[in-house]
Short mmCIF file of C-alpha atoms in Angstrom, two decimals:
data_model
loop_
_atom_site.label_atom_id
_atom_site.label_comp_id
_atom_site.label_asym_id
_atom_site.label_seq_id
_atom_site.Cartn_x
_atom_site.Cartn_y
_atom_site.Cartn_z
CA UNK A 1 26.52 237.37 109.01
CA UNK A 2 26.70 234.40 110.82
CA UNK A 3 24.51 230.82 110.33
CA UNK A 4 25.67 230.19 113.56
CA UNK A 5 23.52 233.15 115.33
CA UNK A 6 20.39 232.51 112.91
CA UNK A 7 20.28 229.01 113.86
CA UNK A 8 20.78 229.96 117.83
CA UNK A 9 18.16 232.77 117.47
CA UNK A 10 15.74 230.64 115.57
CA UNK A 11 16.11 227.78 118.33
CA UNK A 12 15.34 230.73 120.90
CA UNK A 13 12.20 231.67 119.10
CA UNK A 14 10.92 228.38 119.31
CA UNK A 15 11.55 228.26 122.97
CA UNK A 16 9.55 231.22 123.05
CA UNK A 17 6.15 229.57 120.95
CA UNK A 18 6.67 226.24 123.08
CA UNK A 19 5.94 228.56 125.85
CA UNK A 20 3.06 230.28 124.42
CA UNK A 21 0.03 227.88 124.99
CA UNK A 22 -2.32 230.36 123.49
CA UNK A 23 -0.35 230.11 120.16
CA UNK A 24 0.27 226.59 120.61
CA UNK A 25 -3.60 226.36 120.71
CA UNK A 26 -3.88 228.09 117.89
CA UNK A 27 -2.02 225.75 115.64
CA UNK A 28 -2.99 223.33 116.60
CA UNK A 29 -6.51 224.08 116.20
CA UNK A 30 -5.93 226.11 112.89
CA UNK A 31 -4.83 222.77 110.91
CA UNK A 32 -6.78 220.55 112.57
CA UNK A 33 -10.58 221.22 114.03
CA UNK A 34 -10.59 224.54 111.54
CA UNK A 35 -9.62 222.19 108.32
CA UNK A 36 -12.36 219.84 109.71
CA UNK A 37 -14.69 221.45 110.53
CA UNK A 38 -14.26 223.87 107.16
CA UNK A 39 -14.66 220.17 105.04
CA UNK A 40 -17.57 219.24 106.49
CA UNK A 41 -19.93 221.90 108.61
CA UNK A 42 -21.27 223.91 105.10
CA UNK A 43 -23.21 221.30 103.08
CA UNK A 44 -22.95 222.42 99.19
CA UNK A 45 -25.93 220.59 97.93
CA UNK A 46 -29.43 220.95 99.16
CA UNK A 47 -29.30 218.70 102.70
CA UNK A 48 -32.41 218.01 104.71
CA UNK A 49 -34.30 221.44 104.26
CA UNK A 50 -37.48 221.78 106.63
CA UNK A 51 -40.84 222.28 104.21
CA UNK A 52 -44.17 222.76 104.79
CA UNK A 53 -47.16 222.09 101.92
CA UNK A 54 -50.72 223.80 102.08
CA UNK A 55 -53.43 221.49 100.25
CA UNK A 56 -56.42 223.46 99.37
CA UNK A 57 -56.48 220.89 96.30
CA UNK A 58 -56.77 217.69 97.83
CA UNK A 59 -56.05 215.79 94.67
CA UNK A 60 -54.51 213.24 93.19
CA UNK A 61 -51.92 215.88 91.58
CA UNK A 62 -51.41 217.63 94.68
CA UNK A 63 -51.12 214.52 96.66
CA UNK A 64 -48.01 213.18 93.83
CA UNK A 65 -46.40 216.53 94.48
CA UNK A 66 -46.68 216.05 97.86
CA UNK A 67 -45.09 212.39 97.79
CA UNK A 68 -42.14 213.56 95.69
CA UNK A 69 -40.51 215.80 98.71
CA UNK A 70 -38.24 212.67 100.63
CA UNK A 71 -34.75 212.86 102.33
CA UNK A 72 -32.20 214.04 101.75
CA UNK A 73 -33.31 217.06 99.83
CA UNK A 74 -36.05 218.11 102.05
CA UNK A 75 -37.43 216.32 105.07
CA UNK A 76 -40.96 214.93 104.99
CA UNK A 77 -43.52 217.78 104.03
CA UNK A 78 -45.67 219.09 107.12
CA UNK A 79 -48.83 219.40 106.05
CA UNK A 80 -50.46 222.73 107.36
CA UNK A 81 -53.61 224.88 106.99
CA UNK A 82 -53.46 228.34 105.31
CA UNK A 83 -53.35 229.88 108.67
CA UNK A 84 -49.97 228.51 110.27
CA UNK A 85 -48.40 229.37 107.20
CA UNK A 86 -46.89 232.91 108.45
CA UNK A 87 -46.93 232.02 111.88
CA UNK A 88 -44.61 228.89 111.33
CA UNK A 89 -42.36 230.53 108.99
CA UNK A 90 -41.79 233.63 111.16
CA UNK A 91 -41.17 231.21 114.10
CA UNK A 92 -38.18 229.41 111.39
CA UNK A 93 -39.66 226.30 111.42
CA UNK A 94 -39.70 225.81 107.95
CA UNK A 95 -37.09 227.35 104.96
CA UNK A 96 -39.95 226.33 102.31
CA UNK A 97 -44.13 226.89 102.38
CA UNK A 98 -45.66 225.83 99.34
CA UNK A 99 -49.27 226.41 98.94
CA UNK A 100 -51.28 224.42 96.12
CA UNK A 101 -54.35 226.37 95.67
CA UNK A 102 -57.74 224.44 95.18
CA UNK A 103 -59.08 223.33 91.88
CA UNK A 104 -55.42 223.27 90.76
CA UNK A 105 -55.46 219.79 89.33
CA UNK A 106 -58.88 220.92 87.04
CA UNK A 107 -57.07 223.84 86.00
CA UNK A 108 -54.10 221.57 85.01
CA UNK A 109 -55.90 219.21 83.18
CA UNK A 110 -57.60 222.32 81.24
CA UNK A 111 -54.64 223.32 79.92
CA UNK A 112 -54.53 226.87 82.03
CA UNK A 113 -51.55 227.69 83.83
CA UNK A 114 -52.49 227.44 87.50
CA UNK A 115 -49.71 229.35 90.16
CA UNK A 116 -48.53 227.73 92.73
CA UNK A 117 -46.87 230.49 95.44
CA UNK A 118 -43.44 229.24 97.19
CA UNK A 119 -42.72 230.89 100.46
CA UNK A 120 -39.12 231.14 101.13
CA UNK A 121 -36.96 231.98 104.27
CA UNK A 122 -34.35 233.99 102.89
CA UNK A 123 -32.05 233.74 105.71
CA UNK A 124 -31.30 230.19 105.21
CA UNK A 125 -29.20 231.84 102.32
CA UNK A 126 -27.89 228.38 101.09
CA UNK A 127 -30.98 226.45 101.43
CA UNK A 128 -33.08 229.16 100.18
CA UNK A 129 -31.00 230.02 96.91
CA UNK A 130 -30.52 225.97 95.93
CA UNK A 131 -33.97 224.69 97.46
CA UNK A 132 -35.74 227.03 95.30
CA UNK A 133 -34.52 225.23 92.32
CA UNK A 134 -35.17 221.98 93.04
CA UNK A 135 -38.35 222.66 94.52
CA UNK A 136 -39.39 223.88 91.03
CA UNK A 137 -37.90 221.50 89.13
CA UNK A 138 -40.14 218.84 91.54
CA UNK A 139 -42.94 220.61 90.87
CA UNK A 140 -42.69 220.87 87.24
CA UNK A 141 -41.25 217.13 86.52
CA UNK A 142 -44.90 215.77 88.64
CA UNK A 143 -47.15 217.85 86.60
CA UNK A 144 -45.87 217.08 83.33
CA UNK A 145 -45.47 213.42 84.26
CA UNK A 146 -49.11 213.51 85.67
CA UNK A 147 -50.16 215.31 82.09
CA UNK A 148 -48.58 212.40 80.20
CA UNK A 149 -49.54 209.31 82.63
CA UNK A 150 -46.09 208.58 82.81
CA UNK A 151 -42.79 209.19 83.59
CA UNK A 152 -40.74 208.89 80.29
CA UNK A 153 -39.00 212.11 79.40
CA UNK A 154 -38.80 213.49 75.92
CA UNK A 155 -35.73 212.65 73.94
CA UNK A 156 -33.76 215.64 73.35
CA UNK A 157 -32.40 216.67 70.52
CA UNK A 158 -28.66 216.78 71.82
CA UNK A 159 -27.15 214.53 74.13
CA UNK A 160 -24.91 216.04 76.74
CA UNK A 161 -22.00 213.67 77.67
CA UNK A 162 -20.88 215.10 81.09
CA UNK A 163 -17.31 214.13 82.51
CA UNK A 164 -16.63 215.82 86.10
CA UNK A 165 -12.52 216.13 86.48
CA UNK A 166 -10.51 216.54 89.54
CA UNK A 167 -13.85 215.86 91.99
CA UNK A 168 -15.73 212.92 90.54
CA UNK A 169 -18.44 213.29 93.49
CA UNK A 170 -18.66 216.60 93.30
CA UNK A 171 -17.64 216.82 96.94
CA UNK A 172 -17.99 220.00 98.67
CA UNK A 173 -15.56 218.45 101.32
CA UNK A 174 -12.47 218.07 99.33
CA UNK A 175 -12.39 221.31 98.68
CA UNK A 176 -13.30 222.83 101.35
CA UNK A 177 -10.69 221.10 103.44
CA UNK A 178 -7.89 221.88 100.70
CA UNK A 179 -8.68 225.72 100.75
CA UNK A 180 -8.46 225.97 104.45
CA UNK A 181 -5.15 224.42 104.92
CA UNK A 182 -4.43 227.17 101.83
CA UNK A 183 -5.68 230.04 104.15
CA UNK A 184 -4.14 228.44 107.49
CA UNK A 185 -0.77 228.53 106.33
CA UNK A 186 -1.24 232.42 105.24
CA UNK A 187 -2.83 233.04 108.49
CA UNK A 188 -0.52 231.63 110.85
CA UNK A 189 2.98 232.29 109.15
CA UNK A 190 1.85 235.91 109.60
CA UNK A 191 0.08 236.03 112.76
CA UNK A 192 3.57 234.14 114.30
CA UNK A 193 5.77 236.14 113.10
CA UNK A 194 4.58 239.25 113.69
CA UNK A 195 3.94 238.00 117.37
CA UNK A 196 7.30 236.87 117.75
CA UNK A 197 8.54 240.41 117.25
CA UNK A 198 5.92 242.27 119.23
CA UNK A 199 6.38 239.79 122.52
CA UNK A 200 10.29 240.60 122.28
CA UNK A 201 9.55 244.39 122.44
CA UNK A 202 6.76 244.19 125.35
CA UNK A 203 9.10 241.52 127.25
CA UNK A 204 11.96 243.93 127.04
CA UNK A 205 14.42 241.12 125.09
CA UNK A 206 14.72 243.27 121.70
CA UNK A 207 17.24 245.58 123.73
CA UNK A 208 19.12 242.48 124.82
CA UNK A 209 19.64 241.12 121.44
CA UNK A 210 20.68 245.16 120.23
CA UNK A 211 23.92 244.80 122.88
CA UNK A 212 24.57 241.40 121.27
CA UNK A 213 26.77 241.21 118.52
CA UNK A 214 23.92 240.26 116.28
CA UNK A 215 22.60 242.18 112.96
CA UNK A 216 18.96 243.02 111.99
CA UNK A 217 19.63 240.59 109.43
CA UNK A 218 20.14 237.43 111.32
CA UNK A 219 17.70 238.55 114.05
CA UNK A 220 14.99 238.90 111.32
CA UNK A 221 16.12 235.44 109.06
CA UNK A 222 15.81 233.81 112.49
CA UNK A 223 12.05 234.84 113.31
CA UNK A 224 11.25 234.10 109.44
CA UNK A 225 12.77 230.41 109.39
CA UNK A 226 11.69 229.67 112.71
CA UNK A 227 7.81 230.71 112.42
CA UNK A 228 7.99 228.83 108.87
CA UNK A 229 9.47 226.08 109.91
CA UNK A 230 6.32 225.51 112.62
CA UNK A 231 3.63 226.49 109.81
CA UNK A 232 4.98 224.02 107.02
CA UNK A 233 5.12 220.78 109.64
CA UNK A 234 1.94 221.95 110.51
CA UNK A 235 0.91 221.79 107.03
CA UNK A 236 2.45 218.83 106.26
CA UNK A 237 0.48 216.88 109.49
CA UNK A 238 -2.53 218.33 108.24
CA UNK A 239 -2.64 217.19 104.69
CA UNK A 240 -1.70 213.62 106.07
CA UNK A 241 -3.46 213.13 108.81
CA UNK A 242 -6.42 215.64 108.75
CA UNK A 243 -7.06 215.76 105.11
CA UNK A 244 -6.21 212.66 103.17
CA UNK A 245 -6.66 210.22 106.96
CA UNK A 246 -9.60 211.59 108.54
CA UNK A 247 -11.28 213.26 105.83
CA UNK A 248 -10.08 210.72 102.67
CA UNK A 249 -10.13 213.68 100.35
CA UNK A 250 -7.76 212.21 97.65
CA UNK A 251 -5.07 214.55 96.79
CA UNK A 252 -3.76 214.33 93.36
CA UNK A 253 -0.33 215.45 93.10
CA UNK A 254 2.90 215.79 94.76
CA UNK A 255 2.85 216.42 98.67
CA UNK A 256 6.48 217.28 98.87
CA UNK A 257 6.07 219.90 95.67
CA UNK A 258 3.23 221.54 97.27
CA UNK A 259 5.29 221.83 100.41
CA UNK A 260 8.24 223.42 98.39
CA UNK A 261 5.85 226.28 96.91
CA UNK A 262 4.84 226.80 100.75
CA UNK A 263 7.96 227.17 101.88
CA UNK A 264 8.44 230.10 99.15
CA UNK A 265 5.11 231.08 99.78
CA UNK A 266 6.23 231.21 103.77
CA UNK A 267 9.41 233.24 102.65
CA UNK A 268 7.25 236.00 101.25
CA UNK A 269 4.17 235.93 104.28
CA UNK A 270 6.51 235.82 106.91
CA UNK A 271 8.23 239.09 105.44
CA UNK A 272 4.76 240.61 106.18
CA UNK A 273 4.74 239.34 109.27
CA UNK A 274 7.66 241.01 110.46
CA UNK A 275 6.70 244.26 108.58
CA UNK A 276 3.49 244.28 110.05
CA UNK A 277 5.05 243.46 113.44
CA UNK A 278 7.27 246.77 113.00
CA UNK A 279 4.11 248.43 112.00
CA UNK A 280 2.03 247.46 115.10
CA UNK A 281 2.98 248.89 118.60
CA UNK A 282 0.96 246.20 120.66
CA UNK A 283 -0.90 243.41 120.25
CA UNK A 284 -4.17 244.63 119.94
CA UNK A 285 -2.48 246.72 117.13
CA UNK A 286 -1.56 244.06 115.43
CA UNK A 287 -4.76 241.79 115.41
CA UNK A 288 -6.38 245.12 114.22
CA UNK A 289 -4.04 245.41 110.70
CA UNK A 290 -3.85 241.18 110.45
CA UNK A 291 -7.60 241.35 110.00
CA UNK A 292 -7.35 244.52 107.29
CA UNK A 293 -4.85 242.39 105.59
CA UNK A 294 -6.03 238.76 105.82
CA UNK A 295 -9.59 239.52 104.70
CA UNK A 296 -8.33 240.73 101.11
CA UNK A 297 -5.89 238.08 100.96
CA UNK A 298 -8.21 235.30 101.41
CA UNK A 299 -11.02 236.60 99.41
CA UNK A 300 -9.61 238.20 96.39
CA UNK A 301 -6.72 235.38 95.91
CA UNK A 302 -9.12 233.08 94.17
CA UNK A 303 -9.17 230.39 96.52
CA UNK A 304 -13.31 230.65 97.01
CA UNK A 305 -13.90 232.63 94.12
CA UNK A 306 -12.60 232.45 90.62
CA UNK A 307 -9.99 235.48 89.64
CA UNK A 308 -11.64 235.54 86.01
CA UNK A 309 -14.95 236.44 87.79
CA UNK A 310 -13.55 239.56 89.66
CA UNK A 311 -12.99 242.75 88.23
CA UNK A 312 -9.93 243.33 86.20
CA UNK A 313 -8.22 245.67 88.13
CA UNK A 314 -8.51 243.69 90.89
CA UNK A 315 -7.15 240.99 89.48
CA UNK A 316 -4.28 242.95 88.34
CA UNK A 317 -3.11 244.38 91.96
CA UNK A 318 -3.47 240.75 93.53
CA UNK A 319 -1.05 239.51 91.22
CA UNK A 320 1.46 241.98 94.12
CA UNK A 321 0.10 239.47 96.58
CA UNK A 322 1.53 236.09 97.17
CA UNK A 323 -1.48 234.69 98.04
CA UNK A 324 -2.85 234.79 94.35
CA UNK A 325 0.25 232.97 92.95
CA UNK A 326 0.03 230.37 96.45
CA UNK A 327 -3.47 229.17 95.37
CA UNK A 328 -2.75 228.79 91.82
CA UNK A 329 -0.13 226.79 92.59
CA UNK A 330 -1.84 224.48 95.38
CA UNK A 331 -4.85 224.15 93.76
CA UNK A 332 -3.06 222.83 90.46
CA UNK A 333 -0.78 220.76 92.38
CA UNK A 334 -3.29 219.01 95.17
CA UNK A 335 -6.38 219.05 92.67
CA UNK A 336 -4.71 218.59 89.08
CA UNK A 337 -1.94 216.92 89.71
CA UNK A 338 0.44 219.19 88.22
CA UNK A 339 3.97 219.02 87.95
CA UNK A 340 6.71 221.85 88.16
CA UNK A 341 6.67 222.11 84.63
CA UNK A 342 3.22 223.75 85.22
CA UNK A 343 3.59 225.68 88.26
CA UNK A 344 7.10 227.10 87.75
CA UNK A 345 5.53 230.40 86.88
CA UNK A 346 4.16 230.73 90.45
CA UNK A 347 7.67 229.48 92.00
CA UNK A 348 8.96 232.37 90.39
CA UNK A 349 6.57 235.12 91.07
CA UNK A 350 6.70 233.99 95.18
CA UNK A 351 10.36 233.94 94.88
CA UNK A 352 10.55 237.64 93.12
CA UNK A 353 7.79 238.75 96.07
CA UNK A 354 9.41 236.83 98.82
CA UNK A 355 12.62 239.11 97.87
CA UNK A 356 10.95 242.58 97.60
CA UNK A 357 9.14 241.85 100.93
CA UNK A 358 11.49 240.56 102.77
CA UNK A 359 13.81 243.50 101.65
CA UNK A 360 10.91 246.16 102.63
CA UNK A 361 10.46 244.56 106.36
CA UNK A 362 14.21 244.23 106.77
CA UNK A 363 14.36 248.02 105.74
CA UNK A 364 11.72 248.88 108.11
CA UNK A 365 12.95 246.51 110.93
CA UNK A 366 16.32 248.03 111.18
CA UNK A 367 14.85 251.34 111.25
CA UNK A 368 13.12 250.57 114.04
CA UNK A 369 15.66 249.43 116.31
CA UNK A 370 17.91 252.54 115.17
CA UNK A 371 15.01 254.58 116.85
CA UNK A 372 15.04 252.30 119.90
CA UNK A 373 18.63 252.23 120.53
#
């Protein structure tokens, strides 16, 4: 092995990438607009949900309930007739339609348990799930306050002291932006290395390399360090200028320690990209393989859903995936300010997994080159 060959081949890969405008656009988009969108596009809490109310009672209690719905949780209620309710729901004008029956206040004061009908458009999944609970709390609170003639709540037997750590504002954007950066590191590293290998085959330049005094190890290592460097620089830029700068997300731990863990993760995922690039014979095949690989890596690694809520079999299998350990160390460092004394098991796991994937990819790469020669 000659270090100069690895360096020169890596520089060649960087020049090839610089001449590919589509991949450059993908890199820029993935670490800027995609991160910003993940942090801001989907609100975690209910926000300006449209609601219509059918007031068949027209009593002080029903007026009190109508007045309890206001921004930012709900849009100002639209008063409609019973005949309009189904048509407006079918047209998608409201997510919720509340029907207050006639004699509602009379039944409440008489100690009966009248029913209020709530129609929910379940196609708006996020609003439907959280909004139904909010509406039940609002209606129950207004009815209790009306009966008691005041808004004082009964003193609970236990005082629950809530302490929110690591995200005091419960801001979904803090979580979404960092998780998106983590996912993009995995996706781009696999795409760039796999695409670099397939591009060599499609352009016929891999044959030129075979007649040069370079080894498969040097060719593969050059692709890995060059593509990993690109992703690592883009990740650092996104954390500093997009996450901390544009989105004002406070990062608790050391960015340098996170980037060190990302470098180990990139060693594993770029090796995986080389392996997929040797299996696929064209870019369309590589794209199909990428979907089959990326979906479980992102969904089952603990980035969006805690691993403890998954079946034990899935938890055990995903311990062999580098994303599981990368997500754990990234969240520990960036969210909770953990140091190396806390995340060293994840660092060690990434080293072991990276070495195994590198060995498998190198063996597969050598067989592929032998078949071509």
